[in-house]
mmCIF file of C-alpha atoms in Angstrom:
data_model
loop_
_atom_site.group_PDB
_atom_site.id
_atom_site.type_symbol
_atom_site.label_atom_id
_atom_site.label_comp_id
_atom_site.label_asym_id
_atom_site.label_seq_id
_atom_site.Cartn_x
_atom_site.Cartn_y
_atom_site.Cartn_z
ATOM 1 C CA ALA N 164 -3.351 -11.366 -23.556
ATOM 2 C CA HIS N 165 -0.592 -11.309 -20.922
ATOM 3 C CA ILE N 166 0.983 -14.411 -22.464
ATOM 4 C CA GLN N 167 0.800 -12.873 -25.939
ATOM 5 C CA LYS N 168 2.362 -9.533 -24.954
ATOM 6 C CA ILE N 169 4.924 -10.184 -22.223
ATOM 7 C CA GLU N 170 7.787 -11.135 -24.545
ATOM 8 C CA GLN N 171 7.187 -8.082 -26.759
ATOM 9 C CA ILE N 172 7.100 -5.758 -23.751
ATOM 10 C CA ALA N 173 10.308 -7.205 -22.262
ATOM 11 C CA VAL N 174 12.161 -6.842 -25.570
ATOM 12 C CA PHE N 175 10.832 -3.293 -26.004
ATOM 13 C CA ALA N 176 12.011 -2.359 -22.496
ATOM 14 C CA MET N 177 15.475 -3.767 -23.132
ATOM 15 C CA ASP N 178 15.747 -1.908 -26.447
ATOM 16 C CA GLU N 179 14.613 1.348 -24.843
ATOM 17 C CA ALA N 180 17.217 0.906 -22.081
ATOM 18 C CA ARG N 181 19.865 0.026 -24.714
ATOM 19 C CA LEU N 182 20.762 -3.179 -22.881
ATOM 20 C CA THR N 183 21.307 -6.778 -23.888
ATOM 21 C CA TRP N 184 20.160 -9.782 -21.868
ATOM 22 C CA GLN N 185 23.785 -10.384 -20.854
ATOM 23 C CA ASP N 186 23.861 -6.959 -19.180
ATOM 24 C CA LEU N 187 21.337 -8.106 -16.560
ATOM 25 C CA ALA N 188 22.608 -8.969 -13.076
ATOM 26 C CA GLY N 189 19.251 -10.160 -11.749
ATOM 27 C CA VAL N 190 15.507 -10.306 -12.333
ATOM 28 C CA ALA N 191 12.910 -8.681 -10.075
ATOM 29 C CA VAL N 192 9.268 -9.663 -10.501
ATOM 30 C CA THR N 193 5.948 -8.737 -8.900
ATOM 31 C CA GLU N 194 4.800 -11.579 -6.654
ATOM 32 C CA GLY N 195 1.674 -9.839 -5.345
ATOM 33 C CA PRO N 196 -0.761 -8.461 -4.569
ATOM 34 C CA GLY N 197 -2.712 -8.572 -7.827
ATOM 35 C CA LEU N 198 -4.787 -10.693 -10.171
ATOM 36 C CA ALA N 199 -3.695 -14.328 -10.109
ATOM 37 C CA GLY N 200 -3.607 -14.796 -13.893
ATOM 38 C CA ALA N 201 -1.394 -11.786 -14.489
ATOM 39 C CA LEU N 202 0.920 -12.693 -11.600
ATOM 40 C CA ILE N 203 1.368 -16.281 -12.813
ATOM 41 C CA VAL N 204 2.370 -15.147 -16.308
ATOM 42 C CA GLY N 205 4.875 -12.630 -14.974
ATOM 43 C CA LEU N 206 6.357 -15.012 -12.423
ATOM 44 C CA ASN N 207 6.805 -17.824 -14.923
ATOM 45 C CA TYR N 208 8.390 -15.517 -17.510
ATOM 46 C CA ALA N 209 10.768 -14.100 -14.899
ATOM 47 C CA LYS N 210 11.713 -17.561 -13.617
ATOM 48 C CA ALA N 211 12.457 -18.758 -17.143
ATOM 49 C CA LEU N 212 14.513 -15.649 -17.878
ATOM 50 C CA ALA N 213 16.542 -15.979 -14.672
ATOM 51 C CA PHE N 214 17.111 -19.689 -15.321
ATOM 52 C CA ALA N 215 18.204 -19.143 -18.922
ATOM 53 C CA LEU N 216 20.629 -16.356 -17.956
ATOM 54 C CA ASN N 217 21.743 -18.056 -14.725
ATOM 55 C CA ILE N 218 21.114 -14.934 -12.641
ATOM 56 C CA PRO N 219 19.262 -14.418 -9.341
ATOM 57 C CA ILE N 220 15.538 -13.687 -9.101
ATOM 58 C CA VAL N 221 13.763 -11.732 -6.359
ATOM 59 C CA GLY N 222 10.054 -11.239 -5.732
ATOM 60 C CA VAL N 223 8.803 -7.726 -4.999
ATOM 61 C CA SER N 224 5.539 -6.278 -3.721
ATOM 62 C CA HIS N 225 3.393 -4.572 -6.324
ATOM 63 C CA LEU N 226 2.472 -1.851 -3.840
ATOM 64 C CA GLU N 227 6.022 -1.323 -2.591
ATOM 65 C CA GLY N 228 6.968 -0.860 -6.236
ATOM 66 C CA HIS N 229 4.483 1.995 -6.491
ATOM 67 C CA ILE N 230 5.953 3.515 -3.323
ATOM 68 C CA ALA N 231 9.534 3.209 -4.600
ATOM 69 C CA SER N 232 8.613 5.214 -7.698
ATOM 70 C CA ALA N 233 8.535 8.370 -5.555
ATOM 71 C CA TRP N 234 12.306 8.063 -4.974
ATOM 72 C CA LEU N 235 12.966 7.180 -8.613
ATOM 73 C CA GLU N 236 11.323 10.460 -9.571
ATOM 74 C CA ASP N 237 12.984 12.458 -6.760
ATOM 75 C CA PRO N 238 15.891 10.783 -4.897
ATOM 76 C CA SER N 239 15.840 13.590 -2.311
ATOM 77 C CA PHE N 240 12.253 12.768 -1.281
ATOM 78 C CA PRO N 241 12.335 12.532 2.540
ATOM 79 C CA ARG N 242 12.398 9.436 4.728
ATOM 80 C CA SER N 243 10.903 8.584 7.060
ATOM 81 C CA CYS N 244 7.406 9.373 5.873
ATOM 82 C CA VAL N 245 3.856 8.095 5.627
ATOM 83 C CA VAL N 246 2.679 6.858 2.242
ATOM 84 C CA LEU N 247 -0.967 6.575 1.183
ATOM 85 C CA VAL N 248 -1.489 4.145 -1.708
ATOM 86 C CA VAL N 249 -4.875 4.561 -3.388
ATOM 87 C CA SER N 250 -5.787 2.654 -6.548
ATOM 88 C CA GLY N 251 -8.665 0.705 -8.030
ATOM 89 C CA GLY N 252 -7.982 -2.320 -5.866
ATOM 90 C CA HIS N 253 -5.929 -1.011 -2.948
ATOM 91 C CA THR N 254 -6.176 1.513 -0.135
ATOM 92 C CA HIS N 255 -3.113 1.169 2.116
ATOM 93 C CA LEU N 256 -1.152 3.279 4.584
ATOM 94 C CA TYR N 257 2.575 2.567 4.994
ATOM 95 C CA HIS N 258 5.305 3.978 7.177
ATOM 96 C CA MET N 259 8.454 4.272 5.093
ATOM 97 C CA ALA N 260 11.422 3.991 7.447
ATOM 98 C CA GLN N 261 14.720 5.826 7.182
ATOM 99 C CA ASP N 262 16.431 2.641 5.954
ATOM 100 C CA GLY N 263 13.883 2.211 3.148
ATOM 101 C CA GLY N 264 11.742 -0.508 4.678
ATOM 102 C CA ALA N 265 7.981 -0.171 4.199
ATOM 103 C CA GLY N 266 5.849 -1.106 7.222
ATOM 104 C CA LEU N 267 2.124 -1.589 6.640
ATOM 105 C CA LEU N 268 0.110 0.577 9.037
ATOM 106 C CA ALA N 269 -3.409 -0.165 7.812
ATOM 107 C CA CYS N 270 -5.508 -1.053 4.781
ATOM 108 C CA THR N 271 -9.166 -1.390 3.883
ATOM 109 C CA ARG N 272 -11.320 -3.985 5.603
ATOM 110 C CA ASP N 273 -13.548 -4.355 2.553
ATOM 111 C CA ASP N 274 -13.709 -2.203 -0.587
ATOM 112 C CA ALA N 275 -10.911 0.001 -1.852
ATOM 113 C CA ALA N 276 -11.526 3.705 -2.416
ATOM 114 C CA GLY N 277 -11.205 3.249 -6.185
ATOM 115 C CA GLU N 278 -13.836 0.535 -6.138
ATOM 116 C CA ALA N 279 -16.140 2.803 -4.131
ATOM 117 C CA PHE N 280 -15.720 5.468 -6.820
ATOM 118 C CA ASP N 281 -16.454 3.006 -9.630
ATOM 119 C CA LYS N 282 -19.513 1.466 -7.930
ATOM 120 C CA GLY N 283 -20.845 4.868 -6.913
ATOM 121 C CA ALA N 284 -20.491 6.148 -10.464
ATOM 122 C CA GLN N 285 -22.255 3.047 -11.758
ATOM 123 C CA MET N 286 -25.186 3.604 -9.393
ATOM 124 C CA LEU N 287 -25.405 7.226 -10.546
ATOM 125 C CA GLY N 288 -25.527 6.125 -14.184
ATOM 126 C CA LEU N 289 -22.073 7.480 -15.075
ATOM 127 C CA GLY N 290 -19.357 6.009 -17.265
ATOM 128 C CA PHE N 291 -16.291 3.902 -16.531
ATOM 129 C CA PRO N 292 -13.760 4.496 -15.081
ATOM 130 C CA GLY N 293 -15.931 5.908 -12.372
ATOM 131 C CA GLY N 294 -13.468 8.186 -10.598
ATOM 132 C CA PRO N 295 -13.044 10.817 -13.337
ATOM 133 C CA ALA N 296 -16.737 10.688 -14.267
ATOM 134 C CA LEU N 297 -17.902 11.097 -10.681
ATOM 135 C CA ASP N 298 -15.372 13.854 -10.009
ATOM 136 C CA HIS N 299 -16.498 15.772 -13.110
ATOM 137 C CA LEU N 300 -20.136 15.627 -11.974
ATOM 138 C CA ALA N 301 -19.189 16.531 -8.398
ATOM 139 C CA GLN N 302 -17.683 19.842 -9.559
ATOM 140 C CA ALA N 303 -21.227 21.067 -10.247
ATOM 141 C CA GLY N 304 -22.547 19.918 -6.851
ATOM 142 C CA ASP N 305 -22.477 21.029 -3.224
ATOM 143 C CA PRO N 306 -20.928 18.426 -0.890
ATOM 144 C CA SER N 307 -22.666 19.917 2.152
ATOM 145 C CA LYS N 308 -26.206 19.376 0.797
ATOM 146 C CA ILE N 309 -26.220 15.578 1.013
ATOM 147 C CA ARG N 310 -24.027 14.116 3.743
ATOM 148 C CA PHE N 311 -22.737 10.553 3.728
ATOM 149 C CA PRO N 312 -21.324 8.521 6.633
ATOM 150 C CA ARG N 313 -17.606 8.405 7.436
ATOM 151 C CA SER N 314 -16.719 4.973 8.750
ATOM 152 C CA MET N 315 -14.158 4.107 11.437
ATOM 153 C CA ARG N 316 -13.087 7.718 11.898
ATOM 154 C CA LYS N 317 -11.729 7.374 15.421
ATOM 155 C CA SER N 318 -11.305 3.667 16.044
ATOM 156 C CA SER N 319 -8.288 2.861 13.859
ATOM 157 C CA LEU N 320 -6.261 3.741 10.789
ATOM 158 C CA GLU N 321 -8.115 1.090 8.773
ATOM 159 C CA PHE N 322 -10.518 2.031 5.996
ATOM 160 C CA SER N 323 -13.986 0.764 5.122
ATOM 161 C CA PHE N 324 -16.095 1.921 2.191
ATOM 162 C CA SER N 325 -18.771 -0.757 1.866
ATOM 163 C CA GLY N 326 -21.169 1.113 4.173
ATOM 164 C CA LEU N 327 -20.772 4.258 2.107
ATOM 165 C CA LYS N 328 -21.831 2.408 -1.054
ATOM 166 C CA THR N 329 -24.856 0.994 0.762
ATOM 167 C CA SER N 330 -25.799 4.477 1.974
ATOM 168 C CA LEU N 331 -25.759 5.804 -1.604
ATOM 169 C CA LEU N 332 -27.848 2.842 -2.787
ATOM 170 C CA TYR N 333 -30.537 3.470 -0.145
ATOM 171 C CA ARG N 334 -30.684 7.177 -0.993
ATOM 172 C CA LEU N 335 -31.139 6.409 -4.690
ATOM 173 C CA GLN N 336 -33.853 3.866 -3.958
ATOM 174 C CA GLY N 337 -35.841 6.599 -2.209
ATOM 175 C CA MET N 338 -35.775 8.951 -5.222
ATOM 176 C CA ASP N 339 -37.861 9.126 -8.367
ATOM 177 C CA GLU N 340 -36.317 10.156 -11.699
ATOM 178 C CA SER N 341 -36.994 13.870 -11.324
ATOM 179 C CA GLN N 342 -35.565 13.947 -7.793
ATOM 180 C CA LEU N 343 -32.487 12.073 -8.951
ATOM 181 C CA ALA N 344 -31.938 14.423 -11.881
ATOM 182 C CA ALA N 345 -32.082 17.426 -9.546
ATOM 183 C CA ALA N 346 -29.794 15.922 -6.913
ATOM 184 C CA ARG N 347 -27.296 13.913 -8.993
ATOM 185 C CA ALA N 348 -24.474 16.498 -8.820
ATOM 186 C CA ASP N 349 -24.956 17.026 -5.066
ATOM 187 C CA LEU N 350 -24.989 13.259 -4.533
ATOM 188 C CA ALA N 351 -21.717 12.943 -6.429
ATOM 189 C CA ALA N 352 -20.139 15.816 -4.499
ATOM 190 C CA GLY N 353 -21.198 14.496 -1.102
ATOM 191 C CA TYR N 354 -20.174 10.936 -1.943
ATOM 192 C CA GLN N 355 -16.751 11.989 -3.230
ATOM 193 C CA GLU N 356 -16.169 14.248 -0.238
ATOM 194 C CA ALA N 357 -16.953 11.345 2.115
ATOM 195 C CA ILE N 358 -14.277 9.179 0.459
ATOM 196 C CA VAL N 359 -11.580 11.811 0.178
ATOM 197 C CA SER N 360 -12.059 13.283 3.661
ATOM 198 C CA VAL N 361 -11.501 9.858 5.245
ATOM 199 C CA LEU N 362 -8.348 9.290 3.164
ATOM 200 C CA VAL N 363 -6.926 12.655 4.190
ATOM 201 C CA GLU N 364 -7.924 12.388 7.859
ATOM 202 C CA LYS N 365 -6.422 8.929 8.346
ATOM 203 C CA ALA N 366 -3.259 9.833 6.428
ATOM 204 C CA PHE N 367 -2.596 12.801 8.697
ATOM 205 C CA THR N 368 -3.477 10.771 11.793
ATOM 206 C CA ALA N 369 -0.797 8.298 10.682
ATOM 207 C CA VAL N 370 1.680 11.164 10.165
ATOM 208 C CA HIS N 371 1.157 12.349 13.743
ATOM 209 C CA ARG N 372 1.328 8.848 15.211
ATOM 210 C CA CYS N 373 4.552 8.047 13.378
ATOM 211 C CA GLY N 374 6.086 11.411 14.282
ATOM 212 C CA VAL N 375 7.107 12.247 10.720
#
């Protein structure tokens, strides 16, 4: 699908920007992190384009691209700052320096927060994507009724969510259908609160450590 669509998307982007290929001074392309198949298609297309137009090519980080979008939206957004990147496959903390460089502070040792949401929703019998479905159910629950563990709270800025998923699994295994039906919203609320509280706590710890 990437091979089939990439040419159409590139042409569409150029038309929307009202540019011709000869207007380009260089090509920037995601070199990682990401899914290997998608990255290979993009890299090869970009290399061919740069070669055909005889212009330079530069590889960029997928995650640093997300970070840079904050300054595209609002050029006055402050530096230096701490940036928390949370997506389906990534949970990273960066320190964005005054000169624009992004220094990685910490990331997840195992599962990303988005994956924890999706797997938790799956275990609770909810739809995909799991984040919105679990959040919707959690609105009807009480996060204080069923508490879940918070991993690595004091030891480092790194994240870990695999133990949280295991904790939810064990709780569900100890419930029959009627117990699960009665507790599902509280389970969702407690599980979501455990993820989000760790994200917030570590982000603000990083803010204080970096002095921003």
